[in-house]
PDB file of C-alpha atoms in Angstrom:
ATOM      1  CA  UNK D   4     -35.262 -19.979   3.373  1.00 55.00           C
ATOM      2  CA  UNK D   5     -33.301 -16.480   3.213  1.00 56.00           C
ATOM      3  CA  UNK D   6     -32.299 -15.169   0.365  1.00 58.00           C
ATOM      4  CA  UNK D   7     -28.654 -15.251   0.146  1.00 75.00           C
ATOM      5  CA  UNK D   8     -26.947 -11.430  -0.291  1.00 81.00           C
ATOM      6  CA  UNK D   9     -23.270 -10.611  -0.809  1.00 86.00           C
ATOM      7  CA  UNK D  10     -22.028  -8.525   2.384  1.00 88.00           C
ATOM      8  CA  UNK D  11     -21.358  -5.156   2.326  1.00 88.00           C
ATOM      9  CA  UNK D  12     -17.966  -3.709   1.502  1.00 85.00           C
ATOM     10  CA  UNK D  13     -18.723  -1.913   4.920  1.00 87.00           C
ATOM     11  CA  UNK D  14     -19.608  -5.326   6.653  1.00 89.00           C
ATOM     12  CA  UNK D  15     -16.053  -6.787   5.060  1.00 87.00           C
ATOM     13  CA  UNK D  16     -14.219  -3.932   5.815  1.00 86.00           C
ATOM     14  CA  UNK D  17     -15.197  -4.353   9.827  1.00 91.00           C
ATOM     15  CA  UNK D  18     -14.534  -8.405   9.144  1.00 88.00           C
ATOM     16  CA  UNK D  19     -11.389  -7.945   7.762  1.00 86.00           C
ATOM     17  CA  UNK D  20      -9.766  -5.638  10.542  1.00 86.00           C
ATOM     18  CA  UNK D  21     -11.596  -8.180  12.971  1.00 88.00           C
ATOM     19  CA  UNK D  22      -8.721 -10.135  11.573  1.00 85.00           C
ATOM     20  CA  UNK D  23     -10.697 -12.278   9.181  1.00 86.00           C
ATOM     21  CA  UNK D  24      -8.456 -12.495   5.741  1.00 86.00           C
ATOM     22  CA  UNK D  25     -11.161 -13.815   3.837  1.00 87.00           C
ATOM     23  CA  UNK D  26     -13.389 -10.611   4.260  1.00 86.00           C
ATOM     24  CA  UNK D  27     -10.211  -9.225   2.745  1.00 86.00           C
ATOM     25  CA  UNK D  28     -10.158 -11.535  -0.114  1.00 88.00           C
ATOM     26  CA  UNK D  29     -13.617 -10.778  -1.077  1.00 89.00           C
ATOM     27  CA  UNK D  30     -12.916  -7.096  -0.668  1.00 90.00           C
ATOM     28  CA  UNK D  31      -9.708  -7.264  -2.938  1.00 88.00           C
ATOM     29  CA  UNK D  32     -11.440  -8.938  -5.323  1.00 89.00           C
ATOM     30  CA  UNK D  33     -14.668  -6.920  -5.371  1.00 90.00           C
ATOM     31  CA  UNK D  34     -12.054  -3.385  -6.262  1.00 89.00           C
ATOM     32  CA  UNK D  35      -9.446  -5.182  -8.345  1.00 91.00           C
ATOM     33  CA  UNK D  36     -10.888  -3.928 -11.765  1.00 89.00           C
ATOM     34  CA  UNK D  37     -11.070  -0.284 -10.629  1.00 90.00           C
ATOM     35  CA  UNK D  38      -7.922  -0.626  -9.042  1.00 90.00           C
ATOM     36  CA  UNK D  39      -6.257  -1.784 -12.232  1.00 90.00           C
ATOM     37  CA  UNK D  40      -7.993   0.459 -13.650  1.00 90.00           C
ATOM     38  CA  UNK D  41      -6.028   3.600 -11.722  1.00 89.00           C
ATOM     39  CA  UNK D  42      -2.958   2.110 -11.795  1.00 88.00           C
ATOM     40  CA  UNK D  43      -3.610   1.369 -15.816  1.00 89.00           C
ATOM     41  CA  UNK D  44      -4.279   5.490 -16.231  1.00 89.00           C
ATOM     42  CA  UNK D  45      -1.020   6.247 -14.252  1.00 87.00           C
ATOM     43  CA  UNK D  46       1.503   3.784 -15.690  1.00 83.00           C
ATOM     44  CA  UNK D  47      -0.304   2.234 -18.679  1.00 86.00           C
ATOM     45  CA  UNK D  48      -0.852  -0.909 -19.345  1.00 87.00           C
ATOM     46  CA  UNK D  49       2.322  -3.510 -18.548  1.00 84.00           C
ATOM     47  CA  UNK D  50       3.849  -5.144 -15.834  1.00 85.00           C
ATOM     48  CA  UNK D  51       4.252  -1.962 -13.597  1.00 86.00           C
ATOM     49  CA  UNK D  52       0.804  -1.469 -13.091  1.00 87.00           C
ATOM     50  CA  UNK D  53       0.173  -5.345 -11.827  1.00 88.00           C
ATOM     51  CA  UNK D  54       3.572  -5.339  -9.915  1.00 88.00           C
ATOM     52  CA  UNK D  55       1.621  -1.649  -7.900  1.00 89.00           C
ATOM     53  CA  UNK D  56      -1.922  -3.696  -7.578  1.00 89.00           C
ATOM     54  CA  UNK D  57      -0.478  -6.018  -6.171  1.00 90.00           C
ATOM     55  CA  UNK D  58       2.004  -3.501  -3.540  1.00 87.00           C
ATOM     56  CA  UNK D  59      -1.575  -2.246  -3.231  1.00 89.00           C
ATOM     57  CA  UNK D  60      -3.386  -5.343  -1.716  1.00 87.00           C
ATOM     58  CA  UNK D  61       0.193  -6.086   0.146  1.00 87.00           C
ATOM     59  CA  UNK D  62      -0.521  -2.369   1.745  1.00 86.00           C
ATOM     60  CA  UNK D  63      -4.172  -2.741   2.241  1.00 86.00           C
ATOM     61  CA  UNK D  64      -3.903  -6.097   4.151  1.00 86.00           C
ATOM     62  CA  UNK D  65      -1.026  -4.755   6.288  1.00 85.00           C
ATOM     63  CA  UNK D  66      -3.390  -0.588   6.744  1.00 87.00           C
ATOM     64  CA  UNK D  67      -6.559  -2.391   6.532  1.00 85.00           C
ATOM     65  CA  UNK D  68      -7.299  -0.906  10.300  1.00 85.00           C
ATOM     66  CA  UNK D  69      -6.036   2.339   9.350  1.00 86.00           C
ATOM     67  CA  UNK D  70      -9.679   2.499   7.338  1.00 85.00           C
ATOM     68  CA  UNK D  71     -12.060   5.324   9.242  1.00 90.00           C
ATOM     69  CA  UNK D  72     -14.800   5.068   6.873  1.00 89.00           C
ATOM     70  CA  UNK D  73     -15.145   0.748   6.500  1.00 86.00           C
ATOM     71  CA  UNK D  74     -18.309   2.071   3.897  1.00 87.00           C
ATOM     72  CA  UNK D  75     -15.629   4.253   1.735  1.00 84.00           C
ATOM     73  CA  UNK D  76     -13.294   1.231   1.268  1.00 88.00           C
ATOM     74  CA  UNK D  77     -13.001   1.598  -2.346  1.00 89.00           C
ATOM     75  CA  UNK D  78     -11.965   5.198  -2.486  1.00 89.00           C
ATOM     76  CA  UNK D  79      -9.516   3.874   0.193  1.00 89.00           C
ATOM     77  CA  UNK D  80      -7.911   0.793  -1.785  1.00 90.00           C
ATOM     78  CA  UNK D  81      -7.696   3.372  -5.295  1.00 91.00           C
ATOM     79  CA  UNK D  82      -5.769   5.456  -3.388  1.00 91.00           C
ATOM     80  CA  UNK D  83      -3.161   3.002  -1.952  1.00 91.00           C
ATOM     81  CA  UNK D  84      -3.164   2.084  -6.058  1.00 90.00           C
ATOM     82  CA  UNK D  85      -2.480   5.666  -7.042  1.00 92.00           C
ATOM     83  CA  UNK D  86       0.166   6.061  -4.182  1.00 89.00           C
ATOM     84  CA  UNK D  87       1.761   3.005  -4.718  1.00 90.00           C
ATOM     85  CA  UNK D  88       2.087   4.262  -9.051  1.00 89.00           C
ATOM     86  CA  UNK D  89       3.316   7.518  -8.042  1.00 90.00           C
ATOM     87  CA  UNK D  90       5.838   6.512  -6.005  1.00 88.00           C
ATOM     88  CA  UNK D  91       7.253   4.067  -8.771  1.00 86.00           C
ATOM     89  CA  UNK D  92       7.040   7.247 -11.342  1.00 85.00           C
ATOM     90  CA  UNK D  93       9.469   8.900  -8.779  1.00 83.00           C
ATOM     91  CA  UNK D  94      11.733   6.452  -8.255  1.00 78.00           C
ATOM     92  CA  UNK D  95      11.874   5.665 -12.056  1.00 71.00           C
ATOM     93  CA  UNK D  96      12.507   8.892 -12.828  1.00 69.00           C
ATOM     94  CA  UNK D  97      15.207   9.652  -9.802  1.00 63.00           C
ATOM     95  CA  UNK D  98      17.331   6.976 -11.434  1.00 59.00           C
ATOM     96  CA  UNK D  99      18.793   7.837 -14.227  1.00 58.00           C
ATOM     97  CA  UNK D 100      19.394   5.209 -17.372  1.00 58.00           C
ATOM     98  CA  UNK D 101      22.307   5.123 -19.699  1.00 57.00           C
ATOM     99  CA  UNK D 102      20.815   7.957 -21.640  1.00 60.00           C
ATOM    100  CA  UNK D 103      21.138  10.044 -17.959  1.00 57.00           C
ATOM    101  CA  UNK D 104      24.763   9.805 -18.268  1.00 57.00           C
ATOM    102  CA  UNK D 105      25.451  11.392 -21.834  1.00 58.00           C
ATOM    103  CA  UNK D 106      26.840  14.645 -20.145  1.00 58.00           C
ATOM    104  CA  UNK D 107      29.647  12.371 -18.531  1.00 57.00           C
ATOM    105  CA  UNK D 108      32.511  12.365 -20.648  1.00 55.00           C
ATOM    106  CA  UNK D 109      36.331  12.180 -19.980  1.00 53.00           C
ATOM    107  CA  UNK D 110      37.403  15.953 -21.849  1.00 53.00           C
ATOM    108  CA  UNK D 111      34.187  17.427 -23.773  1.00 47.00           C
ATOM    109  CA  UNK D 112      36.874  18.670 -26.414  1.00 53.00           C
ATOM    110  CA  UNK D 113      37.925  15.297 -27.197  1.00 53.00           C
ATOM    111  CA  UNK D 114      35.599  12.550 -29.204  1.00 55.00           C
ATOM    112  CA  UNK D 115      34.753   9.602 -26.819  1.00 61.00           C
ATOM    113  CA  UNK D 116      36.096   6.513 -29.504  1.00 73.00           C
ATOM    114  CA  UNK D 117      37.847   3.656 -27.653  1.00 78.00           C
ATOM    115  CA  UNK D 118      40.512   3.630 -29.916  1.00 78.00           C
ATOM    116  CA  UNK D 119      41.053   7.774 -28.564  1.00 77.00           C
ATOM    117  CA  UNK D 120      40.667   7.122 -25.583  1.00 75.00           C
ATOM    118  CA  UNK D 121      43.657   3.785 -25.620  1.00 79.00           C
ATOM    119  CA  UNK D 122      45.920   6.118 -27.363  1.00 79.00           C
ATOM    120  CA  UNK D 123      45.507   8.730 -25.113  1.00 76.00           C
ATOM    121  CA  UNK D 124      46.248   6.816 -22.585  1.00 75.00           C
ATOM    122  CA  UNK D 125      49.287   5.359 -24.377  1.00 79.00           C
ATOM    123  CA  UNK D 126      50.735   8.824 -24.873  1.00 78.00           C
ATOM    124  CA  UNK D 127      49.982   9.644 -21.236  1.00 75.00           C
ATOM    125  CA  UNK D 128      52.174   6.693 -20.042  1.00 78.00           C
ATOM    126  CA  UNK D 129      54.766   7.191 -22.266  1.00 79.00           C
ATOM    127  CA  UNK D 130      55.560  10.926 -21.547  1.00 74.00           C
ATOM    128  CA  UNK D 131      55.456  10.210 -18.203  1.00 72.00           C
ATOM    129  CA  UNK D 132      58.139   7.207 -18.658  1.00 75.00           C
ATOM    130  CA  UNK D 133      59.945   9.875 -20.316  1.00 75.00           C
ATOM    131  CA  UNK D 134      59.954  12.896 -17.817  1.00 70.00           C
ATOM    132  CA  UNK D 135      60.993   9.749 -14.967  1.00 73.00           C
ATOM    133  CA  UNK D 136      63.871   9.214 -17.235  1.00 75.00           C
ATOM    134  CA  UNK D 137      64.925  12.677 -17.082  1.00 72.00           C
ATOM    135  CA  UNK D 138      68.082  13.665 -15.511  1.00 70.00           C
ATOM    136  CA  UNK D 139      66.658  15.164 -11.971  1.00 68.00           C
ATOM    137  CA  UNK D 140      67.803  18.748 -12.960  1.00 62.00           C
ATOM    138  CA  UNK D 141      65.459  18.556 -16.261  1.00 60.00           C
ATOM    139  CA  UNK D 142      62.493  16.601 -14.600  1.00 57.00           C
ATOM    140  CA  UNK D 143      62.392  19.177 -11.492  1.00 57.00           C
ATOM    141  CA  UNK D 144      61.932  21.897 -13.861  1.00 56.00           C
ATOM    142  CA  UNK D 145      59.171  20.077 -16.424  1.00 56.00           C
ATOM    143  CA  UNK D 146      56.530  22.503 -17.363  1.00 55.00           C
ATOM    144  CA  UNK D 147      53.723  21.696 -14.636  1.00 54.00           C
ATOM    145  CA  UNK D 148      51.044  23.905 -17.052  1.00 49.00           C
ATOM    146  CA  UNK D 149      52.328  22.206 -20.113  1.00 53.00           C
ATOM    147  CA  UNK D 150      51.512  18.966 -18.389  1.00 54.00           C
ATOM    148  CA  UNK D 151      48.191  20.055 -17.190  1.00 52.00           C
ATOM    149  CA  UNK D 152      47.455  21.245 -20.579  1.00 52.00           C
ATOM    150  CA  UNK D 153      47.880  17.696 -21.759  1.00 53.00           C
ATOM    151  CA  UNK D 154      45.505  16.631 -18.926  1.00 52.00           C
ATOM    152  CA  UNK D 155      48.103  15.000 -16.799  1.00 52.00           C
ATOM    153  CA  UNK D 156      48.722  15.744 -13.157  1.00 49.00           C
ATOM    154  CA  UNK D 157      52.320  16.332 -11.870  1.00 46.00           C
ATOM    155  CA  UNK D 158      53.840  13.260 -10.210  1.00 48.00           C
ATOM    156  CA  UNK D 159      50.387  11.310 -10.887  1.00 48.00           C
ATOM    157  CA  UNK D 160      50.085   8.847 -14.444  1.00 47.00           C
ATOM    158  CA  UNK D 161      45.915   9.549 -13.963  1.00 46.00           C
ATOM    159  CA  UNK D 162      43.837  11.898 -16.184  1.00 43.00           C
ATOM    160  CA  UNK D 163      42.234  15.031 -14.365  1.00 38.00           C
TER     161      UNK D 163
END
């Protein structure tokens, strides 16, 4: 009787883009510690770094012919891992939070309260009922720099 030995990851690799998915299973599971492991390093441990082993097998069974080197496997699959984390680093970074949008603010003179902000508003509206009630003599000649000033636009009831 032979004694039994576990193939190759060179022997899977060729098995595997032969088609054969469990070659690819065994592979997968032979590098999923050291591919935890890089994605661990790059996005610590948590969710994200499951979520990009997992891209990572996803990749590898959809690239596994792209493989020149079926005995360099490993190297291979780590890198899909550490392409896969730096990708979701960029795209986490690229969009911005709430924090992101602290520099967004209606007038940087003015505070940003709600209740400002309503009564600004309020006062907006109201001048503007008033200059509309203005005989067309008076309203024609309203101070268009006055009303900028006061962050209103001439014949518009929006802020600038």
């Amino acid at each position: 009787m032979m004694p039994l030995t576990s193939p190759t990851d060179e022997e899977l690799t060729r098995r595997a883009q032969a088609g054969e998915t469990g070659a690819l299973g065994l592979l997968l599971a032979r590098h999923q510690a050291p591919m935890r492991a890089v994605a661990m390093s790059l996005l610590g441990y948590g969710p994200d770094a499951e979520d990009v082993v997992q891209d990572a097998a996803l990749t590898a069974l959809r690239r596994i012919g792209d493989v020149r080197d079926p005995a360099a496997v490993g190297p291979w699959l780590r890198a899909v891992v550490r392409n896969a984390a730096r990708m979701r680093l960029r795209v986490a970074r690229e969009t911005p939070g709430l924090e992101g949008l602290d520099h967004l603010h209606p007038c940087d003179h003015e505070p940003s309260h709600p209740e400002r902000v309503v009564e600004q508003h309020a006062m907006r509206d109201w001048i503007w009922d008033a200059v509309e009630e203005l005989p067309e003599q008076f309203a024609a000649g309203a101070d268009a720099a006055a009303l900028q000033r006061h962050h209103l636009v001439p014949g518009d009831r929006r802020r600038l």
